[in-house]
Short mmCIF file of C-alpha atoms and ligand atoms in Angstrom, two decimals:
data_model
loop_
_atom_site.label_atom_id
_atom_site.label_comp_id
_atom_site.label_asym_id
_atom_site.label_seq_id
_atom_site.Cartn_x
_atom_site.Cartn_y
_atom_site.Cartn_z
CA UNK A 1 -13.88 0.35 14.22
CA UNK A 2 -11.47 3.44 15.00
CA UNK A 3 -10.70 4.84 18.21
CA UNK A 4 -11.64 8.60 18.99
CA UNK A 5 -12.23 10.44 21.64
CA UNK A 6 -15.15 12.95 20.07
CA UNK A 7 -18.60 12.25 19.05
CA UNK A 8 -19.39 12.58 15.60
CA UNK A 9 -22.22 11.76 13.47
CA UNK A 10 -21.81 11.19 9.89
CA UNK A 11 -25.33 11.81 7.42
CA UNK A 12 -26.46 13.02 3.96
CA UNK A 13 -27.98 16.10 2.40
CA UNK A 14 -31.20 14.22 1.99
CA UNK A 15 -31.14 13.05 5.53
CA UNK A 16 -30.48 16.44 6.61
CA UNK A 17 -34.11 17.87 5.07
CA UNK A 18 -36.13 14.34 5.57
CA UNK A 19 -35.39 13.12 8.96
CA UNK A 20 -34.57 15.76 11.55
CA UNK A 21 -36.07 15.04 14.57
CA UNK A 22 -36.02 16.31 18.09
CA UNK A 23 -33.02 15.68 20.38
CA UNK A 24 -32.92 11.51 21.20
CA UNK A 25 -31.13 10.94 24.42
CA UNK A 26 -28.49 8.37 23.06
CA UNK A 27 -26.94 5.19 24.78
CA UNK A 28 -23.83 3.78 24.34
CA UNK A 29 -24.19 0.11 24.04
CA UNK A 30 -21.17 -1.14 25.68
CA UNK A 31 -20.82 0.45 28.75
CA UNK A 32 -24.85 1.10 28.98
CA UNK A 33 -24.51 5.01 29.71
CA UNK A 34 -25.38 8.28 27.94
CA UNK A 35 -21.91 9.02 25.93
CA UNK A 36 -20.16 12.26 26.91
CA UNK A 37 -21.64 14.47 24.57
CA UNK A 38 -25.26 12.41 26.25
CA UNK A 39 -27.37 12.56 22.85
CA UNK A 40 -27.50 12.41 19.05
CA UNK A 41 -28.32 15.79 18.68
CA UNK A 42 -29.64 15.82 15.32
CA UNK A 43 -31.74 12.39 15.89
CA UNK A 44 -30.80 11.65 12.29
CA UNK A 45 -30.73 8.07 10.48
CA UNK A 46 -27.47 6.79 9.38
CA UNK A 47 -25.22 8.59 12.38
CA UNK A 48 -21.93 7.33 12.93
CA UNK A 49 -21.48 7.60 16.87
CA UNK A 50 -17.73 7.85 18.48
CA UNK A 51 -18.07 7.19 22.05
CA UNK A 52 -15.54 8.90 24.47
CA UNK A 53 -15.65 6.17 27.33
CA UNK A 54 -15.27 3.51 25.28
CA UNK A 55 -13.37 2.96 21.67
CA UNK A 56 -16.15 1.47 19.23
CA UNK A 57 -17.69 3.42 16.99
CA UNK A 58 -21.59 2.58 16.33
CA UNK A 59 -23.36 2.44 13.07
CA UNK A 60 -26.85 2.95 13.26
CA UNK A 61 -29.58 2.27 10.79
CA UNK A 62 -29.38 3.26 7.48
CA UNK A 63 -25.67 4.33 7.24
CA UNK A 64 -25.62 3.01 4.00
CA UNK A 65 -28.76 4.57 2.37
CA UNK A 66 -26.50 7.68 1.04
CA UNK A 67 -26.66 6.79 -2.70
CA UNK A 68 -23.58 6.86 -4.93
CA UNK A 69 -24.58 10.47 -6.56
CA UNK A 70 -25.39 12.18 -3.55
CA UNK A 71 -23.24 14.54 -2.10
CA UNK A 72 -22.50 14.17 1.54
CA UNK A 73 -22.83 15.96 4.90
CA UNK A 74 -21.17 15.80 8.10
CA UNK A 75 -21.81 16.90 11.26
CA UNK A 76 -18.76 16.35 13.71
CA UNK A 77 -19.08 17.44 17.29
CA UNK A 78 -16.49 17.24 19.63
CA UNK A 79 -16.18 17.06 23.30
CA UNK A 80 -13.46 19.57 23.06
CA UNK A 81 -12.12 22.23 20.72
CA UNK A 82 -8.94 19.94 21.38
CA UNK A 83 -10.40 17.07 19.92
CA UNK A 84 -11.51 18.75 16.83
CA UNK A 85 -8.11 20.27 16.08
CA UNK A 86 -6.87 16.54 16.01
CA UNK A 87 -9.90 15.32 13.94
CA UNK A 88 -9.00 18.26 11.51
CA UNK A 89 -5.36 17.75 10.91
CA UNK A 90 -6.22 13.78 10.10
CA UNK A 91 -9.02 15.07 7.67
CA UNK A 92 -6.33 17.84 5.88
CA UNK A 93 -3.60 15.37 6.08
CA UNK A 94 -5.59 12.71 4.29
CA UNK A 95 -7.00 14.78 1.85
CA UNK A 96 -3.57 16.35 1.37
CA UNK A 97 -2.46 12.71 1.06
CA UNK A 98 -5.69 11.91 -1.52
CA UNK A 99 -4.87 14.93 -3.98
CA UNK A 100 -1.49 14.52 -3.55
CA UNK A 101 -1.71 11.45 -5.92
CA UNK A 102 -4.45 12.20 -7.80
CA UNK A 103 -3.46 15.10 -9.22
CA UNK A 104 0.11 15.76 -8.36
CA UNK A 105 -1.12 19.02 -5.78
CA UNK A 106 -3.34 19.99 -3.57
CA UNK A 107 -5.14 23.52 -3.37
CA UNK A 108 -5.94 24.37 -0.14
CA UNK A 109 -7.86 27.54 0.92
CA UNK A 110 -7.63 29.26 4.31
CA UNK A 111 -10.19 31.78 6.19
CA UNK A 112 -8.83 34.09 8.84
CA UNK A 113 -9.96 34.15 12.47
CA UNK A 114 -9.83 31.16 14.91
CA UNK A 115 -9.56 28.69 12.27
CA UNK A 116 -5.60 28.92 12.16
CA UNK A 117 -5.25 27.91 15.08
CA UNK A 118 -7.39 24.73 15.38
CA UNK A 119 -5.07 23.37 12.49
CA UNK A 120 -1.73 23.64 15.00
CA UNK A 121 -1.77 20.14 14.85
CA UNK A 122 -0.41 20.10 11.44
CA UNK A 123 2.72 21.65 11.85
CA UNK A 124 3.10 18.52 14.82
CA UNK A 125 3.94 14.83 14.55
CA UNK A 126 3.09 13.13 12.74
CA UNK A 127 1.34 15.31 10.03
CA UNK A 128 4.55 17.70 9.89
CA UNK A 129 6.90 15.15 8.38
CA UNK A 130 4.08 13.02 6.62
CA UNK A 131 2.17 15.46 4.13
CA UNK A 132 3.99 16.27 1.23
CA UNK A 133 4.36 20.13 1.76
CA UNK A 134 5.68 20.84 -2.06
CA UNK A 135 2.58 19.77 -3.22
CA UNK A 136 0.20 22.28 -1.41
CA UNK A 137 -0.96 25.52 -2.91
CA UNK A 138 -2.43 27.39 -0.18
CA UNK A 139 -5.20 30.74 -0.91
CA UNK A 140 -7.14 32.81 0.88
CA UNK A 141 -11.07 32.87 0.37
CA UNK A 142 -11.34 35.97 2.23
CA UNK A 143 -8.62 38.73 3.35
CA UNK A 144 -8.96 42.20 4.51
CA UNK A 145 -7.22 44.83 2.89
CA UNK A 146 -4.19 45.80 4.56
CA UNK A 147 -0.49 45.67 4.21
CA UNK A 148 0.26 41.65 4.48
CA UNK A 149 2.48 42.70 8.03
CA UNK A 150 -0.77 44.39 9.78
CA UNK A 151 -2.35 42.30 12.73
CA UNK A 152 -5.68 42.23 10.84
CA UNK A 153 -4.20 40.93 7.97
CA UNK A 154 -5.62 37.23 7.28
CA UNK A 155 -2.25 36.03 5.43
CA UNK A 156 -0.23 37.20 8.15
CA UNK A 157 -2.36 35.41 10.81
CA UNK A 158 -1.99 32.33 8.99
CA UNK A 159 1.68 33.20 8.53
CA UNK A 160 2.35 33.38 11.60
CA UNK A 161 0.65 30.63 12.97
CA UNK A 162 1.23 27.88 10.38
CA UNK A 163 2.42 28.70 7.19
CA UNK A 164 5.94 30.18 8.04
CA UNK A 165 6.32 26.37 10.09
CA UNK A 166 6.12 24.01 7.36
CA UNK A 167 7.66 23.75 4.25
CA UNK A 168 5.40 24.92 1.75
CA UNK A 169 6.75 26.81 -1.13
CA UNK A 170 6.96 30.45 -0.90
CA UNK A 171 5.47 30.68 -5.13
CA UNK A 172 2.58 28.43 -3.48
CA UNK A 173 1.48 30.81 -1.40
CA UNK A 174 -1.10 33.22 -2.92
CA UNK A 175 -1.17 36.13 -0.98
CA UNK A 176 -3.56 39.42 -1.91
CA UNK A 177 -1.44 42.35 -3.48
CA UNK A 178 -1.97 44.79 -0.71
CA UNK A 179 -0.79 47.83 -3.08
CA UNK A 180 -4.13 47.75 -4.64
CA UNK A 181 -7.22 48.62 -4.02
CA UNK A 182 -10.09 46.65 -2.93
CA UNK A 183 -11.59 46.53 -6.14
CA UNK A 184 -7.99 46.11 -7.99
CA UNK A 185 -7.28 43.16 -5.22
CA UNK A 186 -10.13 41.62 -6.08
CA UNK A 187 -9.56 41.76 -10.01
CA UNK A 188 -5.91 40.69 -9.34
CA UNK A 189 -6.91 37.40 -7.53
CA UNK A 190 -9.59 36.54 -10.22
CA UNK A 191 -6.34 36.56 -12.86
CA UNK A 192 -4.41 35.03 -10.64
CA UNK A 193 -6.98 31.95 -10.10
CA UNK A 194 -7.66 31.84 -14.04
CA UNK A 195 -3.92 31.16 -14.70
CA UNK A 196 -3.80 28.40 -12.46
CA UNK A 197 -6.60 27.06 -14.02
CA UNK A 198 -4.72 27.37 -17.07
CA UNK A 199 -2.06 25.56 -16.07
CA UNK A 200 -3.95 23.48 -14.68
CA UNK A 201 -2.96 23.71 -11.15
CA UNK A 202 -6.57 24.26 -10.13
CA UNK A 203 -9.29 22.08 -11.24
CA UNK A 204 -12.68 23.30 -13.06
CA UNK A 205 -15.54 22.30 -11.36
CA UNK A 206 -17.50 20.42 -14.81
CA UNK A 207 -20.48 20.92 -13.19
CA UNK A 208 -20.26 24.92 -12.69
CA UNK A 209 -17.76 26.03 -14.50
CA UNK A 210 -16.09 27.76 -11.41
CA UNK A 211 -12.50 26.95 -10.39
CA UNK A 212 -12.76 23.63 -7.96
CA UNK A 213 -10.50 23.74 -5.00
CA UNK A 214 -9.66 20.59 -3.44
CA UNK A 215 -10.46 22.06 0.10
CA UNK A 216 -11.70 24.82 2.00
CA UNK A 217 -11.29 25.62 5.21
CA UNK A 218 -13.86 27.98 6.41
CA UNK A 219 -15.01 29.44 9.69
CA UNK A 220 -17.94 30.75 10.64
CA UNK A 221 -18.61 34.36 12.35
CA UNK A 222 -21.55 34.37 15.27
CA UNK A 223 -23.79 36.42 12.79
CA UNK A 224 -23.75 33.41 10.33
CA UNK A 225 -21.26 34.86 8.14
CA UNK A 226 -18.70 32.86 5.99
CA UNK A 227 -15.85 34.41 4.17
CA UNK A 228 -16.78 38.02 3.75
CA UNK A 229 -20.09 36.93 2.77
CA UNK A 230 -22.54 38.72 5.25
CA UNK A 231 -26.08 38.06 5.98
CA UNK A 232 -28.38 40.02 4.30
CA UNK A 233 -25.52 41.76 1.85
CA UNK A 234 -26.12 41.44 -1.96
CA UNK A 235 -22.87 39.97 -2.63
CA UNK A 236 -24.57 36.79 -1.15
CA UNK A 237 -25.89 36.83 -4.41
CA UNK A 238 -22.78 37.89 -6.73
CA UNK A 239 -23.06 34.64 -9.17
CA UNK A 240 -20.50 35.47 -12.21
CA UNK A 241 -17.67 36.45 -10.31
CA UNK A 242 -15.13 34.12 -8.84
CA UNK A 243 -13.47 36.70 -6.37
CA UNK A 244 -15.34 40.28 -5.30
CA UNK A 245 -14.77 42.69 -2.89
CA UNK A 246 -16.67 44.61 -0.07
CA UNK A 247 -16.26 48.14 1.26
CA UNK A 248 -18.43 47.97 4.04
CA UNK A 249 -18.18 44.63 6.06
CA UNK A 250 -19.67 44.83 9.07
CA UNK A 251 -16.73 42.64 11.09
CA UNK A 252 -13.88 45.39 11.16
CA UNK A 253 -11.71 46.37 8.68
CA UNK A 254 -14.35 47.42 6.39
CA UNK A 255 -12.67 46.78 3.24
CA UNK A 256 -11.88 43.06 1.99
CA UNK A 257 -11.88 40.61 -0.60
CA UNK A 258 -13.63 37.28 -0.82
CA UNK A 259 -14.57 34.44 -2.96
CA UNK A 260 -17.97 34.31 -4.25
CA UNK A 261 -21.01 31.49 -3.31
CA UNK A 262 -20.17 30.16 -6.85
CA UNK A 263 -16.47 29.73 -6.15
CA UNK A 264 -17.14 28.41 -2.97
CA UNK A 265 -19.50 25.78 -3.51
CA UNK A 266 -17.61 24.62 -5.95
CA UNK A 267 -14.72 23.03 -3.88
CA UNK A 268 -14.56 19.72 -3.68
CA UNK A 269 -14.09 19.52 -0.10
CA UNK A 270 -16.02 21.92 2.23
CA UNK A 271 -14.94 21.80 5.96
CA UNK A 272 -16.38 24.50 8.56
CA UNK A 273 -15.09 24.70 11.62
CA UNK A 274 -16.73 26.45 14.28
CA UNK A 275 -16.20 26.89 18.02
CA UNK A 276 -18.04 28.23 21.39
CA UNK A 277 -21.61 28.68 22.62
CA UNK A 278 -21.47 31.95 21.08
CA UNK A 279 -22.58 30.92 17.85
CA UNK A 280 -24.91 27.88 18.49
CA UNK A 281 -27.66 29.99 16.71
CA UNK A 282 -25.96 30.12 13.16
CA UNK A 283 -25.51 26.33 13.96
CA UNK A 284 -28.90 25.69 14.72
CA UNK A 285 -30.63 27.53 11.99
CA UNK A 286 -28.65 25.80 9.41
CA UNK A 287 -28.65 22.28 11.10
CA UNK A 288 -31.42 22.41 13.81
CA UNK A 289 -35.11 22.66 14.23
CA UNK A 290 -35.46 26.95 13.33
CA UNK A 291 -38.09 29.24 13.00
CA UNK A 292 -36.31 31.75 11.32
CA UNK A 293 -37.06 31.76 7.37
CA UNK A 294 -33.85 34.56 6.75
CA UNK A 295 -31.41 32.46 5.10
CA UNK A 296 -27.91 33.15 6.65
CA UNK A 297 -25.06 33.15 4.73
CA UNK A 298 -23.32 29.81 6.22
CA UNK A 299 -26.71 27.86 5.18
CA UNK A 300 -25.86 28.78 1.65
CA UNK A 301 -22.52 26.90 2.02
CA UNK A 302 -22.07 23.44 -0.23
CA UNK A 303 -19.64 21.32 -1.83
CA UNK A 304 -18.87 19.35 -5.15
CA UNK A 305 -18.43 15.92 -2.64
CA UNK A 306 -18.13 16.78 0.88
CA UNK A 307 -19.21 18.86 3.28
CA UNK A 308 -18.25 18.43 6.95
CA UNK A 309 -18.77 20.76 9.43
CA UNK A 310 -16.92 20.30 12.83
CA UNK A 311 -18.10 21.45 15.99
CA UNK A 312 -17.24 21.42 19.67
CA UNK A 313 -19.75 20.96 22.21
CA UNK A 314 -20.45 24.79 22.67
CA UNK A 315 -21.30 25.14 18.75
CA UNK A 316 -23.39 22.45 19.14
CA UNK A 317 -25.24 23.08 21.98
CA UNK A 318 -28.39 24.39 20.56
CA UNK A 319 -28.83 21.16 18.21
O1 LIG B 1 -11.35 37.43 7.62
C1 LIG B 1 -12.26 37.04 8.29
O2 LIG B 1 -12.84 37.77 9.10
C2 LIG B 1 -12.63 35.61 8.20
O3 LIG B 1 -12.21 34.91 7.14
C3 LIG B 1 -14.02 35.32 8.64
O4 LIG B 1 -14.91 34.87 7.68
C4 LIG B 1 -13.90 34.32 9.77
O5 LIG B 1 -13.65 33.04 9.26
C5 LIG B 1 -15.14 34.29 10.63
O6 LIG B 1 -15.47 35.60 11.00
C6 LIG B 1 -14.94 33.47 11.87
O7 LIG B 1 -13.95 34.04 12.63
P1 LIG B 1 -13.69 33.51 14.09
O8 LIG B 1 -13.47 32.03 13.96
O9 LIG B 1 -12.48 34.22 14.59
O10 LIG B 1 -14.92 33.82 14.86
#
């Protein structure tokens, strides 16, 4: 039993599609009142329940009916955006710590936005002195277009913020060339990726043939977008590609690169982080009882063998 001080319910793919149910208010045991967050929202089997007020964690039926193939799904809500950034930096830091020995690195890849700066816990005790910094490779699965010193740019937002406070190596840091074009960015960070591959810094997913990242850490935009990946915009559907680019995004600046659906879904490691009432819809379309039959972009997200997405209360609110 660990001590937390979040909510957070742990469940599989197939639980996901069989067994969503209507909110069920939800009791803590112990202290025989509703938990902070008050409810399992998603009324799933097999939900792993962290109560605030007291320190056990609950396992409820069927938390072991995930079978060994399956790929799993987490849903992790948090009382507070505070709480998530210290779930987060215990997730990165183990897988960093995971990787680390498996395969001698660990390929990380970053989004832009609020994201940087719910991992600030990283470059903190303990995590800044325990995770082997040499080891990480860090990309980008989106960036805009812009000289890497601009304030839109995604590299120096994560610069700023995280990378230029930990040790990582500079040559592990895989930044857009911001001389090119769009298109010629895009084509650039393809080669890039297939040299690593090469030498064998990034793993090949054997199921899809697309590179396999170890992690990816990926927000979420109120519209349901992920990466550069907008609803409704064909290069939802790009599916040779491992890294396209877009001249019209609808979030300013217009012009960007991103990793493709294939490229994506291919990471070992999925984690989505997403914070504020402002985009509880995305949240519930993909994870909650919805209507709508338009398939946004974030419910096209996967992973080779994890998928977790974290949310605070707000993001969560409409589950
Ligand atoms: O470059 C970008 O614009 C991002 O990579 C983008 O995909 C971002 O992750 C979402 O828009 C969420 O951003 P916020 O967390 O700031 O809302």
């Amino acid at each position: 039993m660990s001590s937390t001080s979040s909510a957070s319910l742990t469940f599989t793919t197939t639980s996901l599609r069989t067994s969503v149910r209507r909110t069920t208010p939800f009791h803590c045991a112990s202290h025989r009142s509703r938990s902070s967050i008050g409810f399992n929202p998603l009324g799933f089997r097999g939900v792993r329940f962290h109560c605030r007020k007291t320190t056990t964690a609950y396992s409820m039926a069927g938390i072991a009916a995930a079978a060994a193939t399956e790929k799993k799904k987490r849903v992790e809500v948090f009382d507070t955006e505070e709480d998530l950034a210290a779930s987060l930096a215990k997730y990165t830091a183990d897988l960093s710590d995971k990787f680390g020995k498996e395969r001698g690195s660990f390929t990380v890849v970053l989004s832009g936005g609020s994201l940087i700066k719910s991992l600030r816990k990283l470059v903190e005790p303990p995590y800044i002195d325990s995770i082997e910094w040499g080891k990480w490779h860090v990309f980008w699965v989106d960036e805009r277009v812009v000289p890497k010193d601009h304030v839109d740019s995604n590299y120096k937002l994560a610069y700023d913020g995280f990378l230029s406070k930990v040790p990582i190596l500079p040559g592990h840091v895989y930044a857009i060339n911001d001389a090119l074009s769009a298109e010629g960015a895009a084509e650039d960070y393809e080669t890039c990726l297939k040299h690593l591959v090469k030498s064998n810094i990034l793993a090949t997913s054997s199921a899809t043939g697309f590179p396999k990242f170890d992690l990816m850490l990926l927000g979420m935009g109120p519209d349901g977008h992920v990466a550069s990946l907008f609803p409704g915009h064909p290069l939802c559907k790009e599916n040779e590609k491992w890294v396209t680019f877009i001249k019209d995004s609808p979030k300013p600046p217009p012009e960007r690169i991103t990793f493709t659906f294939p490229v994506i879904n291919s990471a070992a490691y999925n984690a989505l982080v997403i914070c504020g009432a402002g985009k509880a819809g995305p949240v519930q379309a993909a994870l909650g009882n919805s209507q709508n039959s338009d398939v946004l972009p974030v419910q096209m997200v996967s992973a080779e063998e994890e998928f977790t997405w974290f949310l605070d209360k707000g993001a969560a609110s409409k589950l």
